[in-house]
Structures are given as C-alpha cells and as structure tokens.
mmCIF file of C-alpha atoms in Angstrom:
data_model
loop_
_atom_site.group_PDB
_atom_site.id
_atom_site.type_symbol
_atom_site.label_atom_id
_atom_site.label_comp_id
_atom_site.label_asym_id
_atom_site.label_seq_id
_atom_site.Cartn_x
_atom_site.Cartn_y
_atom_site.Cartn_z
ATOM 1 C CA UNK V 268 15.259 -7.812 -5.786
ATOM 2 C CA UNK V 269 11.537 -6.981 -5.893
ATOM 3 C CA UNK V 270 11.215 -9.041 -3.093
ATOM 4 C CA UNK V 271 14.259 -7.821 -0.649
ATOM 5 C CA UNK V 272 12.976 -4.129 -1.237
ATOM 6 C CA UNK V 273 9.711 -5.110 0.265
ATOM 7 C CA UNK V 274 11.265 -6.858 3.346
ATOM 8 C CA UNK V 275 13.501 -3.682 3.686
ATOM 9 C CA UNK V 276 10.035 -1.186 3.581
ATOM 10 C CA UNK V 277 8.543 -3.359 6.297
ATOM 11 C CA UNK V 278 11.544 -3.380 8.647
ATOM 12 C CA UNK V 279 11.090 -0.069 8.393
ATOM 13 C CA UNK V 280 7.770 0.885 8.712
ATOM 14 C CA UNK V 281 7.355 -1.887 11.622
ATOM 15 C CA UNK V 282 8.313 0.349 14.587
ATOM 16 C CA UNK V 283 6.402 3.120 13.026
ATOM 17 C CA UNK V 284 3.153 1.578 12.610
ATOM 18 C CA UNK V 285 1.005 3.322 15.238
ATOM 19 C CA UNK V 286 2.299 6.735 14.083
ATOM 20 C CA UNK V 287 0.570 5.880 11.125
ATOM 21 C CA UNK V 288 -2.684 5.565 12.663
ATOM 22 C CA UNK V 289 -2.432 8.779 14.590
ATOM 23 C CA UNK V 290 -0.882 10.856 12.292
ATOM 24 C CA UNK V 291 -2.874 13.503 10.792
ATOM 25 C CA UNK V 292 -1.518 13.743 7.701
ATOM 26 C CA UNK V 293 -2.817 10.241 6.846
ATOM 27 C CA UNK V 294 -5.662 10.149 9.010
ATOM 28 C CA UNK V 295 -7.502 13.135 7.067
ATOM 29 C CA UNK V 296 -7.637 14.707 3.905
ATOM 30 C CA UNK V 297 -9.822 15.469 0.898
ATOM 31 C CA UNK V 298 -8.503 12.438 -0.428
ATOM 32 C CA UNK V 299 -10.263 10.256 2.094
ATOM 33 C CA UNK V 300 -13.434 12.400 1.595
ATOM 34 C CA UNK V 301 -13.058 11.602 -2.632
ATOM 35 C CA UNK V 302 -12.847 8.083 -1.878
ATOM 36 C CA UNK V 303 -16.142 8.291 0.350
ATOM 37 C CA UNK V 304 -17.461 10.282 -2.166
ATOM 38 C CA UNK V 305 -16.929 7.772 -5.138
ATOM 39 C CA UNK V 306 -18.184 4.539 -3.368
ATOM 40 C CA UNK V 307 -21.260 6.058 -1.371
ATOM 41 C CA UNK V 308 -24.412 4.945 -2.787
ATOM 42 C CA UNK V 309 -22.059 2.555 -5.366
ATOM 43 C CA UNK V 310 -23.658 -0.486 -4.122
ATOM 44 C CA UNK V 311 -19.659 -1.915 -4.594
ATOM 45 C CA UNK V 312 -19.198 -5.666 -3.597
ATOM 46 C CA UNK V 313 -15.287 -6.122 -2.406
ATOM 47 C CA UNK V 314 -12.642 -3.293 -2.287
ATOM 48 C CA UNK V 315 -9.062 -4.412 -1.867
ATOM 49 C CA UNK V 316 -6.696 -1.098 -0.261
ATOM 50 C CA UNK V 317 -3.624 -1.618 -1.701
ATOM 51 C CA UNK V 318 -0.408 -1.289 0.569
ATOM 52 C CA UNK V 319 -3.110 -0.446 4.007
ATOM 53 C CA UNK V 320 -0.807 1.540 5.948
ATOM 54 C CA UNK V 321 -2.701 2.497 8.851
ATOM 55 C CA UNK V 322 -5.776 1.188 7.473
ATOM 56 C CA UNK V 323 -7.497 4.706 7.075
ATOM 57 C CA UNK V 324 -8.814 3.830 3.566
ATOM 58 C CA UNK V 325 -9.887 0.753 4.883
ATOM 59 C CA UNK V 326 -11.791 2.724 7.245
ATOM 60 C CA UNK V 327 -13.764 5.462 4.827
ATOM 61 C CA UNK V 328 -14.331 2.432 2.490
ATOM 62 C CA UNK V 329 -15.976 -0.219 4.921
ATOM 63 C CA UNK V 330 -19.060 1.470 5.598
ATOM 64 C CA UNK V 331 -19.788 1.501 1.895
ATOM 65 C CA UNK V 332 -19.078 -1.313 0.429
ATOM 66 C CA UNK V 333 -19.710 -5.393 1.519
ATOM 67 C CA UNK V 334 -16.120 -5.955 2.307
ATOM 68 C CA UNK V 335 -12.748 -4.708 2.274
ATOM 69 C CA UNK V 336 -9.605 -6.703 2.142
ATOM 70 C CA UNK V 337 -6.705 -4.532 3.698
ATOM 71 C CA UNK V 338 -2.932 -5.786 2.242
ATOM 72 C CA UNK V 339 0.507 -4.289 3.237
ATOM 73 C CA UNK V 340 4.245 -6.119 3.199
ATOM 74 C CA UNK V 341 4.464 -4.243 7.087
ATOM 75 C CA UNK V 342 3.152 -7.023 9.528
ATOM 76 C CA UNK V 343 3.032 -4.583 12.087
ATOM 77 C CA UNK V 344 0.627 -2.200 10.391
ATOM 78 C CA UNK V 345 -1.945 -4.931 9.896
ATOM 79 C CA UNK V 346 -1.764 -6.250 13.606
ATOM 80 C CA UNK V 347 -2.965 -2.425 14.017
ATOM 81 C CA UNK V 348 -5.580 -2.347 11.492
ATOM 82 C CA UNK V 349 -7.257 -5.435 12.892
ATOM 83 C CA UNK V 350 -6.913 -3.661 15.927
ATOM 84 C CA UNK V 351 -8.205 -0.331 14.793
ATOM 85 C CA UNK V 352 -11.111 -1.593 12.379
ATOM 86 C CA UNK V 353 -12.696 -3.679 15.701
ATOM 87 C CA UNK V 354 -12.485 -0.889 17.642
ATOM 88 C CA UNK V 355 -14.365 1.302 15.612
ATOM 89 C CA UNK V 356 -16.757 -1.769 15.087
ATOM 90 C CA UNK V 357 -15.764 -2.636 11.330
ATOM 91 C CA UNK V 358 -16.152 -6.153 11.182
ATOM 92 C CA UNK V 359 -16.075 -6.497 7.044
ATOM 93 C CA UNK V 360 -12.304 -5.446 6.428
ATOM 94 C CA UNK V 361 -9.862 -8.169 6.912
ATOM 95 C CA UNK V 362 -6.109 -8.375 6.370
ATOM 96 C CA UNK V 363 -3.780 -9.885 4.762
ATOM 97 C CA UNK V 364 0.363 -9.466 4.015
ATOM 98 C CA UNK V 365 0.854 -9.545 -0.252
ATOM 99 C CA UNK V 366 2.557 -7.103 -2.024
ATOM 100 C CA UNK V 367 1.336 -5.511 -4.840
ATOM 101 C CA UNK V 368 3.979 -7.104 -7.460
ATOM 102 C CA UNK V 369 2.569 -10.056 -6.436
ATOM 103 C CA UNK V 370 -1.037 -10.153 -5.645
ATOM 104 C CA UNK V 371 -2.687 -13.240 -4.207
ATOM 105 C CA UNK V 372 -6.435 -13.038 -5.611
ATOM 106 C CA UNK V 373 -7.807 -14.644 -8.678
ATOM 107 C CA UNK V 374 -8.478 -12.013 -11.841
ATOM 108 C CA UNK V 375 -11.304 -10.405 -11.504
ATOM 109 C CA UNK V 376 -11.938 -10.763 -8.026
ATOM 110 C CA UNK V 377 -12.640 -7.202 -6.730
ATOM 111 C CA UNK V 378 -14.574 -4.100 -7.653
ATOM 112 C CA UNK V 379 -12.577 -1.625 -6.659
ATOM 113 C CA UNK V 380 -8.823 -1.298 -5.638
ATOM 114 C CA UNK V 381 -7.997 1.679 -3.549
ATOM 115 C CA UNK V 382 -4.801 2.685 -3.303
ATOM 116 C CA UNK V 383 -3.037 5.814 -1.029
ATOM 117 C CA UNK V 384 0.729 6.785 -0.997
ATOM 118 C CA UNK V 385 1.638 3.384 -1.066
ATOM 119 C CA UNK V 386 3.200 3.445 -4.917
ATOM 120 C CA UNK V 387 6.232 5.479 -3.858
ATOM 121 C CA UNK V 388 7.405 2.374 -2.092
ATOM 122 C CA UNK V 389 6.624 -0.504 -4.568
ATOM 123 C CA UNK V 390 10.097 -1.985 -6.092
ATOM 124 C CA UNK V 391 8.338 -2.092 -9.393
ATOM 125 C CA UNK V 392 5.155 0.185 -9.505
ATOM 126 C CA UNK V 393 3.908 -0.529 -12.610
ATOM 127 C CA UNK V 394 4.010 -4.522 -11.993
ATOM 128 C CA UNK V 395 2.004 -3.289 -8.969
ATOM 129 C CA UNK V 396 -0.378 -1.503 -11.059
ATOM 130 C CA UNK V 397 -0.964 -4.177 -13.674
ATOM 131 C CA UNK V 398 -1.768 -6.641 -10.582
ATOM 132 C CA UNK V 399 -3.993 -4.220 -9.550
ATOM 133 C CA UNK V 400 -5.767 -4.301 -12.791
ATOM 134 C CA UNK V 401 -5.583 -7.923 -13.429
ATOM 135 C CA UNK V 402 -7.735 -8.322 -9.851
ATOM 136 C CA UNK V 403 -10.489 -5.802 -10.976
ATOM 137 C CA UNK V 404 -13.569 -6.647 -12.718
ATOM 138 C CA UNK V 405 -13.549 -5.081 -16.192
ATOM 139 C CA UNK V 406 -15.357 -1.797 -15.565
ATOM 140 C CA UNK V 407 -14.467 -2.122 -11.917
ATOM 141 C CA UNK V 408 -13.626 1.003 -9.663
ATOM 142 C CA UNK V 409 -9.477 2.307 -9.127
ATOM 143 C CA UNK V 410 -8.292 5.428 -7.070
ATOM 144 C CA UNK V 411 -4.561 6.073 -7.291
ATOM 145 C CA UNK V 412 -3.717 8.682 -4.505
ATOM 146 C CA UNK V 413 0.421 9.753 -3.751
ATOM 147 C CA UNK V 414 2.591 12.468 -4.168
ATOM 148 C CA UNK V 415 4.014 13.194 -7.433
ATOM 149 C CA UNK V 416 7.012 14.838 -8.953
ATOM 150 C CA UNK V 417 7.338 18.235 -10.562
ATOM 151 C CA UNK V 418 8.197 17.727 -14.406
ATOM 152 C CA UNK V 419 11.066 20.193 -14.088
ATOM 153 C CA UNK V 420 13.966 17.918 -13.952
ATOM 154 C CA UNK V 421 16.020 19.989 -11.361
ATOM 155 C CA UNK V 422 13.141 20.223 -8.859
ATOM 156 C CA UNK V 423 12.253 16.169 -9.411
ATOM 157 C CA UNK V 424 16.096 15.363 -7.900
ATOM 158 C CA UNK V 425 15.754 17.810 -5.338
ATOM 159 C CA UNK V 426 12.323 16.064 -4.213
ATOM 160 C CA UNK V 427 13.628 12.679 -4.461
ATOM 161 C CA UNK V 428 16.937 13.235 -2.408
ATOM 162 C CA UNK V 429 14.674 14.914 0.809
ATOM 163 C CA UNK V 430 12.594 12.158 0.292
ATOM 164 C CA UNK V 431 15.360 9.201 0.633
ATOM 165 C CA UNK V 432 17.371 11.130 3.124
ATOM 166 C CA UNK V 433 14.041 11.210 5.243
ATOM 167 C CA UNK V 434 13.115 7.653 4.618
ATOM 168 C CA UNK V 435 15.692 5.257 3.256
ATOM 169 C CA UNK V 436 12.908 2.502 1.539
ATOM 170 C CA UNK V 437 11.509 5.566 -0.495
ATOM 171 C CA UNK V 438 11.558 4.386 -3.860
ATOM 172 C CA UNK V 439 9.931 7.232 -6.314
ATOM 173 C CA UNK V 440 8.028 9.893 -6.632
ATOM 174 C CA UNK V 441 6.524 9.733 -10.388
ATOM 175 C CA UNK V 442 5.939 12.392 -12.408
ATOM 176 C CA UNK V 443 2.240 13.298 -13.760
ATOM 177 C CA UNK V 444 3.261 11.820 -17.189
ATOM 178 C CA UNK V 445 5.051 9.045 -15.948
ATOM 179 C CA UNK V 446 1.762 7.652 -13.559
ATOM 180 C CA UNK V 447 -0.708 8.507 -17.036
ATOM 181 C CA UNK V 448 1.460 6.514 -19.390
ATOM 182 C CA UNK V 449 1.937 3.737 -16.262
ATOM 183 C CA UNK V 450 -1.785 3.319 -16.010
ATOM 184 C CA UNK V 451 -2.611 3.523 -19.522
ATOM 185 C CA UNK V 452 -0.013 0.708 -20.322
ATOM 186 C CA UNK V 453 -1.609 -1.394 -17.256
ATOM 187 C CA UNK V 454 -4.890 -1.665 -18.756
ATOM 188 C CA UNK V 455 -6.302 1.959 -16.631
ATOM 189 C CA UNK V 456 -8.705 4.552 -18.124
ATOM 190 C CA UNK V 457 -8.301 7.610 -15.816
ATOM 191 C CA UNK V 458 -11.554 9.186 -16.295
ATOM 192 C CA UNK V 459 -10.745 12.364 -13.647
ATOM 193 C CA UNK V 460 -7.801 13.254 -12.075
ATOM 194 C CA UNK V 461 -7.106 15.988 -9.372
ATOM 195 C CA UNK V 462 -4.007 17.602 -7.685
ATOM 196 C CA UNK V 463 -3.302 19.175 -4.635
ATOM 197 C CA UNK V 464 -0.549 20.916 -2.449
ATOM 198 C CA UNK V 465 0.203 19.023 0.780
ATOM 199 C CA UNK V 466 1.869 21.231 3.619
ATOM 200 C CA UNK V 467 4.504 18.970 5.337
ATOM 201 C CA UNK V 468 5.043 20.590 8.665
ATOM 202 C CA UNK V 469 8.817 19.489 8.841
ATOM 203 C CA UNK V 470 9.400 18.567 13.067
ATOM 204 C CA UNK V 471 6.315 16.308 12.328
ATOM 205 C CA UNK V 472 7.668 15.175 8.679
ATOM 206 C CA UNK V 473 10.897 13.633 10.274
ATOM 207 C CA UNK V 474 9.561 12.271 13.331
ATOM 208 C CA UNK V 475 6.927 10.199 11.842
ATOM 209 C CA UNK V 476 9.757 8.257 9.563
ATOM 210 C CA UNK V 477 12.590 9.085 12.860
ATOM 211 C CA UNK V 478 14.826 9.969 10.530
ATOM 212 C CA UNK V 479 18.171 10.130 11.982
ATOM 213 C CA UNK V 480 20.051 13.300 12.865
ATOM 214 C CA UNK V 481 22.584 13.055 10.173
ATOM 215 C CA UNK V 482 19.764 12.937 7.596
ATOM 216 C CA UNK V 483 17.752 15.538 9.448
ATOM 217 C CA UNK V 484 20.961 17.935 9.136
ATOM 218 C CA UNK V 485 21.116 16.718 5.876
ATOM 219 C CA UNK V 486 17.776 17.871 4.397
ATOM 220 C CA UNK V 487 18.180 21.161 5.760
ATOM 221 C CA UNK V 488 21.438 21.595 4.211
ATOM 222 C CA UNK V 489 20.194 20.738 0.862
ATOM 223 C CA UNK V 490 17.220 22.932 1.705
ATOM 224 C CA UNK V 491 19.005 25.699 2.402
ATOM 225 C CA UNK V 492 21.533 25.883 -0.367
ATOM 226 C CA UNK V 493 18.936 25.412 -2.684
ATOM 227 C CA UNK V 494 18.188 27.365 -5.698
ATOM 228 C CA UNK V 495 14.945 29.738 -5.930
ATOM 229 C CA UNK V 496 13.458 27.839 -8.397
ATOM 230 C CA UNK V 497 13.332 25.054 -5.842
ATOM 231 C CA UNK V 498 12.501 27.155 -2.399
ATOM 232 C CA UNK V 499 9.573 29.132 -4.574
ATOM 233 C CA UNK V 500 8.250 26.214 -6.161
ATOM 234 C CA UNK V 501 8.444 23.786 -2.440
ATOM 235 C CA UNK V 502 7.653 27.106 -0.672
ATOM 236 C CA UNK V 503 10.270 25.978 1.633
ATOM 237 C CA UNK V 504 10.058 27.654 5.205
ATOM 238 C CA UNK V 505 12.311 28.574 7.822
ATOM 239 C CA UNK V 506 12.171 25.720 9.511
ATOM 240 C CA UNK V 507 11.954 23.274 6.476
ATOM 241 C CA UNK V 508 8.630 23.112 6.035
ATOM 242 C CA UNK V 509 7.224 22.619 2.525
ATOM 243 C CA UNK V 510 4.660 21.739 0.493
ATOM 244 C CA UNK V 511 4.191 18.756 -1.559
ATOM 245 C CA UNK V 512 1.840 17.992 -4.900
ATOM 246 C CA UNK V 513 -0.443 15.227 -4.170
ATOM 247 C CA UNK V 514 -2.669 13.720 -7.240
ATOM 248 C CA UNK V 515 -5.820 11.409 -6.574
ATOM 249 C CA UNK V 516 -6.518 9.205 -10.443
ATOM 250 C CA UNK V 517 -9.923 8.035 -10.468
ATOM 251 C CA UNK V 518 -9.722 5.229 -13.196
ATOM 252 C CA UNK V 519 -11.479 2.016 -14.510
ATOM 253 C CA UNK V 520 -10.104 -1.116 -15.279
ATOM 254 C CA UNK V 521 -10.937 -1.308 -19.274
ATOM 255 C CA UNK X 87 -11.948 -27.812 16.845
ATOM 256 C CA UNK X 88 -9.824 -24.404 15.195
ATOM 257 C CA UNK X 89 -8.947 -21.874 16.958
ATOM 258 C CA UNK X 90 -11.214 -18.730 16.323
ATOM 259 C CA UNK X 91 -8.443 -16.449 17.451
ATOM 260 C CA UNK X 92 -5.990 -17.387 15.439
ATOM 261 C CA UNK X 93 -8.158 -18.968 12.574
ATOM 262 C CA UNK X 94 -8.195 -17.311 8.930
ATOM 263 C CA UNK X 95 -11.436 -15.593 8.212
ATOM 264 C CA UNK X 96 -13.627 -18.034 5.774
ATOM 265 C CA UNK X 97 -14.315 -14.815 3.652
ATOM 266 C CA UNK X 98 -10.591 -14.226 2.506
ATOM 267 C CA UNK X 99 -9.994 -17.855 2.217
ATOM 268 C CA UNK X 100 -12.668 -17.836 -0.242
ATOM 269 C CA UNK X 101 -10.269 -15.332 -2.528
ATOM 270 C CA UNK X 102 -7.103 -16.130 -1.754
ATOM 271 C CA UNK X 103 -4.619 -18.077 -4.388
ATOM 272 C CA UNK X 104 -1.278 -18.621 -4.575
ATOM 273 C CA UNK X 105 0.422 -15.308 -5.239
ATOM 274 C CA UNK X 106 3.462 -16.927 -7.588
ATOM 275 C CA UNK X 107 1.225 -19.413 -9.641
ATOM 276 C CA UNK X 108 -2.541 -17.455 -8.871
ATOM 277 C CA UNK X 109 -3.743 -20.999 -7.913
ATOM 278 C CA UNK X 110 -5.459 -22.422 -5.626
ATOM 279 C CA UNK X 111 -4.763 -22.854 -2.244
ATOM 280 C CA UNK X 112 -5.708 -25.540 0.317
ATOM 281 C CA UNK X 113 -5.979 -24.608 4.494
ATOM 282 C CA UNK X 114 -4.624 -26.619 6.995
ATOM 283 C CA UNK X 115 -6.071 -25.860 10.008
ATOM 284 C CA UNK X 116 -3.774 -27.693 12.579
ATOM 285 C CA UNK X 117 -0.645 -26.531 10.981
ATOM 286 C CA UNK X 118 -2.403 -23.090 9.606
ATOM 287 C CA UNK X 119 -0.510 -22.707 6.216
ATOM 288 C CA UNK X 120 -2.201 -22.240 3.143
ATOM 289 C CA UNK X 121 -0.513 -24.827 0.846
ATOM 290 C CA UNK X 122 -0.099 -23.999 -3.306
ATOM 291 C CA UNK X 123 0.734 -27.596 -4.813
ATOM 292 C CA UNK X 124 1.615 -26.340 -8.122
ATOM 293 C CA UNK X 125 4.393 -23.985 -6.003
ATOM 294 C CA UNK X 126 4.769 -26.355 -3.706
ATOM 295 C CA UNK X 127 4.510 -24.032 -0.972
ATOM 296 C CA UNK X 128 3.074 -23.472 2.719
ATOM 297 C CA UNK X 129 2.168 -20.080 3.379
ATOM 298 C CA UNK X 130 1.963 -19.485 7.161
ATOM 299 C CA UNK X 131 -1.379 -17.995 8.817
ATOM 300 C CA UNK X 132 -0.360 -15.835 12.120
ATOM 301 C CA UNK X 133 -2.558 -14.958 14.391
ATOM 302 C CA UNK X 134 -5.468 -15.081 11.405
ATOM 303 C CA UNK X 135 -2.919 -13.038 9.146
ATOM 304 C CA UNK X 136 -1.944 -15.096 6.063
ATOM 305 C CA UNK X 137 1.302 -14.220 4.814
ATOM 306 C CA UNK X 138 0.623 -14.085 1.153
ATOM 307 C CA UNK X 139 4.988 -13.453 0.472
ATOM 308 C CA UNK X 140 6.841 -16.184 -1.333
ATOM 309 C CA UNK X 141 9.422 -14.591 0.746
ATOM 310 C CA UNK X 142 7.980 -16.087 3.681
ATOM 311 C CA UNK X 143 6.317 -19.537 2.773
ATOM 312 C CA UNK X 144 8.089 -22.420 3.633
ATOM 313 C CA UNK X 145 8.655 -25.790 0.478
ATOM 314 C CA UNK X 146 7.288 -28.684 0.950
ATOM 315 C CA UNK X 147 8.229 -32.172 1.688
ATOM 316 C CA UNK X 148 8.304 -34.177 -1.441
ATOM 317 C CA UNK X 149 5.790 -36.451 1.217
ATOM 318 C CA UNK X 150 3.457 -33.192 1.528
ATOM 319 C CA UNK X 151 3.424 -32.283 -1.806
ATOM 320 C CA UNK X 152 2.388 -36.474 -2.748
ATOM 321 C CA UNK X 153 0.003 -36.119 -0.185
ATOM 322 C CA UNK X 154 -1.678 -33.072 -1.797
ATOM 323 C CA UNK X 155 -1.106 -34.829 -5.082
ATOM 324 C CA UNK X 156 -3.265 -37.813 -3.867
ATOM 325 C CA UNK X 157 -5.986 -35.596 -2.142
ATOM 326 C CA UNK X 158 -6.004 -33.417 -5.993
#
C-alpha cells in the first residue's frame, strides 16, 4: 500500500516538476533562510533532503556542508535537480529515488536530514520519520518544515478536504500535537520549534498542482459555504485565497 | 570503460544499501543495477539515478544470485 501511494505521488508530481523549481512559494521563505542559518559555520559532513522536490533545500544546504544527497519517489524532479544544482555550479549534491518509509543508507550515515513539505505526502509519516532517525548520527542535526493542521477539529476537515480536492496524492496535514508525539516516539528531541502563516495566493495555488476544474469549483464551493470560524481563522479571500500555518522543528536525533 | 554520463557517482555508492534488507549492495557497471543478494534484487541506475524502490528493482536469476553467492 505504502508503496502504490508513492508511485501514485510521483505520477503526479512528474508533469509538475519544473513548477516546482520556479515557484515562489518553494523557492523562498524564512524557512530556507532557518535552514542556512542552522548549518552555516556547522562544519556538517553529509545532509540527506528528504523527499527533494525541486531541490531548493538541496540548494541553501550545499554551500555549507561537504555533501548533500537529494531523494524524492518523483523521477522527474530529480532529472531537474541534477539539472538545477549544475547550473548553479553545485557539484556536492547528488540524487537518488528512495522513499522515506524505506530509506537506502546504513544507520548512522548522515548528520543532518532536512526535510520541507514533503511529510504531507508520505503513506506512513512516522515510518518516514523513524528512517529518518535511524540514518542520523546520534546527536546529528533534523529540520522538519510543512504545513500543519489547526487543533480545532472542524477547521482540520475543512483543511484537509481543500487540500485533497487540490491535489489528489495529499495524504495529511498533522496537527502540532500529532508531529511532537510522532517525533518523540521516533527517537526526535525538538529542541525549538517555530510557526508561521503562509499566504496561498489561490490562481497560483491551483495551477501549480493543475487541479482540474471540477475540483477548482469545488474548493470554492466549500469555501464559500463555510462557517466563520473557518473563513476568520483561513482568512479566506474573495477570490479563495488563504493562509496556511507552516511549522519548521529543529530536532536531534537522541 | 563506464560511461561517465550515465555512471553512478562513487560518493553515493559509497552509502547506498539495500533499502528492504539495509545491506549491502554490489554495482554492475555494464548492466548498471545495484544488486542486494540477501533481497535478491537489481536495482536499476538511469542516467546516474539509482532507483533505490523495491517497487522498481527487478529479481534475480537463481544463476545471478549463485553467481553473487560465489563472488560473497
């Protein structure tokens, strides 16, 4: 099962790929800048970036570390990441295709694992997360970085339905308490952790993951007849814009 | 001679283990497949991009999996 969900995600990320890369919701952020900020000056060995995407962790992290190994299930994302690492002239990232259930390094073998809205799509995050342990040094480096779901129950479904009708291999969002008792279980000390509201401008939102029309209409219906409690707390626009809660754990493998 | 194009890069072969048993892995370079005997399973290399899915890898030959036996 874990498996088929992963072939699914790539099939339909493929065709996407390059949007990735350009898109500036991915390409920039304070996130990127918190990852900089934590391995500048660390003197770090070998970072893995779990589930690469567009490779834009890859990117920050190269400069300051020895190497970084860049894994996704989505061939075509790592075709660009090759692509876009020589272009910019970083020749210490390579790539690889693994998922994060099951990871194909020995224990132990990096010293940090970066990680950036990729958990939302794992079939089973938290075998993702105790992989992710298992290939850190004790004491080495983790940064968890996706969007997370309100605790209120009634504003969770309303997150998670946009999100599938948007993108059909959208697995979860978690919930704050659900990632903190995830990583604590997986062997994780989260030493900070920091949140953040996300504006999803909602023409660019859809196009990236070309939703279809039906699901477009769809989201906007739901958006629409939606209680205050959920328009206040998405801040839900006119023209379906909204904001979403993003959370960056900064952890060590204990 | 291997094909630097296509070839996997010596620094993740140096890392890389099967990712159903976590052990090792040996490269063939004609075929490029990175071959788990105790899964008894070829993992394809494309275009320097090993494909590290169980999904993906193709079994062995009960001939390949003697030979890698032997060369154990």
């Amino acid at each position: 099962m874990s498996t088929s969900q992963n072939t699914y995600t790539a099939a339909h990320y493929g065709p996407r790929a390059q949007d990735y890369v350009t898109s500036k919701d991915h390409s920039t952020g304070e996130d990127l800048d918190q990852i900089e900020a934590e391995l500048r000056g660390a003197n770090l060995s070998r970072a893995l970036d779990l589930g690469c995407g567009g490779g834009h962790v890859s990117y920050r992290a190269a400069p300051h570390v020895g190497s970084v190994v860049a894994c996704d299930v989505t061939q075509d994302m790592l075709d660009i990441v090759i692509k876009e690492a020589a272009r910019r002239g970083l020749n210490n990232i390579t790539v690889e295709k693994a998922a994060a259930e099951n990871l194909p390094f020995p224990d132990g073998a990096f010293d940090a694992v970066l990680s950036r809205f990729t958990t939302h799509h794992w079939p089973d995050m938290e075998a993702g997360l105790r992989q992710a342990r298992r290939v850190l040094k004790q004491g080495g480096r983790a940064m968890f970085i996706d969007v997370f779901a309100p605790a209120e129950r009634v504003l969770d479904t309303h997150l998670q339905t946009v999100e599938l009708l948007r993108d059909v291999s959208h697995v979860r969002n978690y919930a704050m308490a659900e990632w903190l008792a995830a990583l604590a279980r997986s062997g994780f000390a989260v030493e900070r952790l920091s949140t953040r509201k996300m504006r999803m401008e909602f023409p660019a939102w859809v196009a990236r993951t070309r939703t279809p029309e039906p699901h477009v209409s769809a989201i906007r219906s739901l958006q629409q007849g939606a209680p205050a409690i959920v328009t206040d707390y998405f801040a839900i626009g006119p023209d379906g814009s909204f904001n979403l809660d993003a959370t960056t754990f900064i952890a060590h493998a204990q | 001679m291997p094909d630097t194009a296509t070839d996997i890069d010596p620094r993740l072969l140096e890392i890389l283990v099967c990712p159903l048993t976590k052990g090792p892995l040996s490269y063939d370079r004609t075929r490029h497949e990175l071959l788990s005997a105790q899964a008894g399973l070829a993992y394809p290399v494309r275009d320097g991009i090993p494909i590290m899915l169980v999904d993906e890898a193709r079994s062995l030959s009960d001939d390949e999996k003697a030979a890698l036996a032997g060369k154990a």
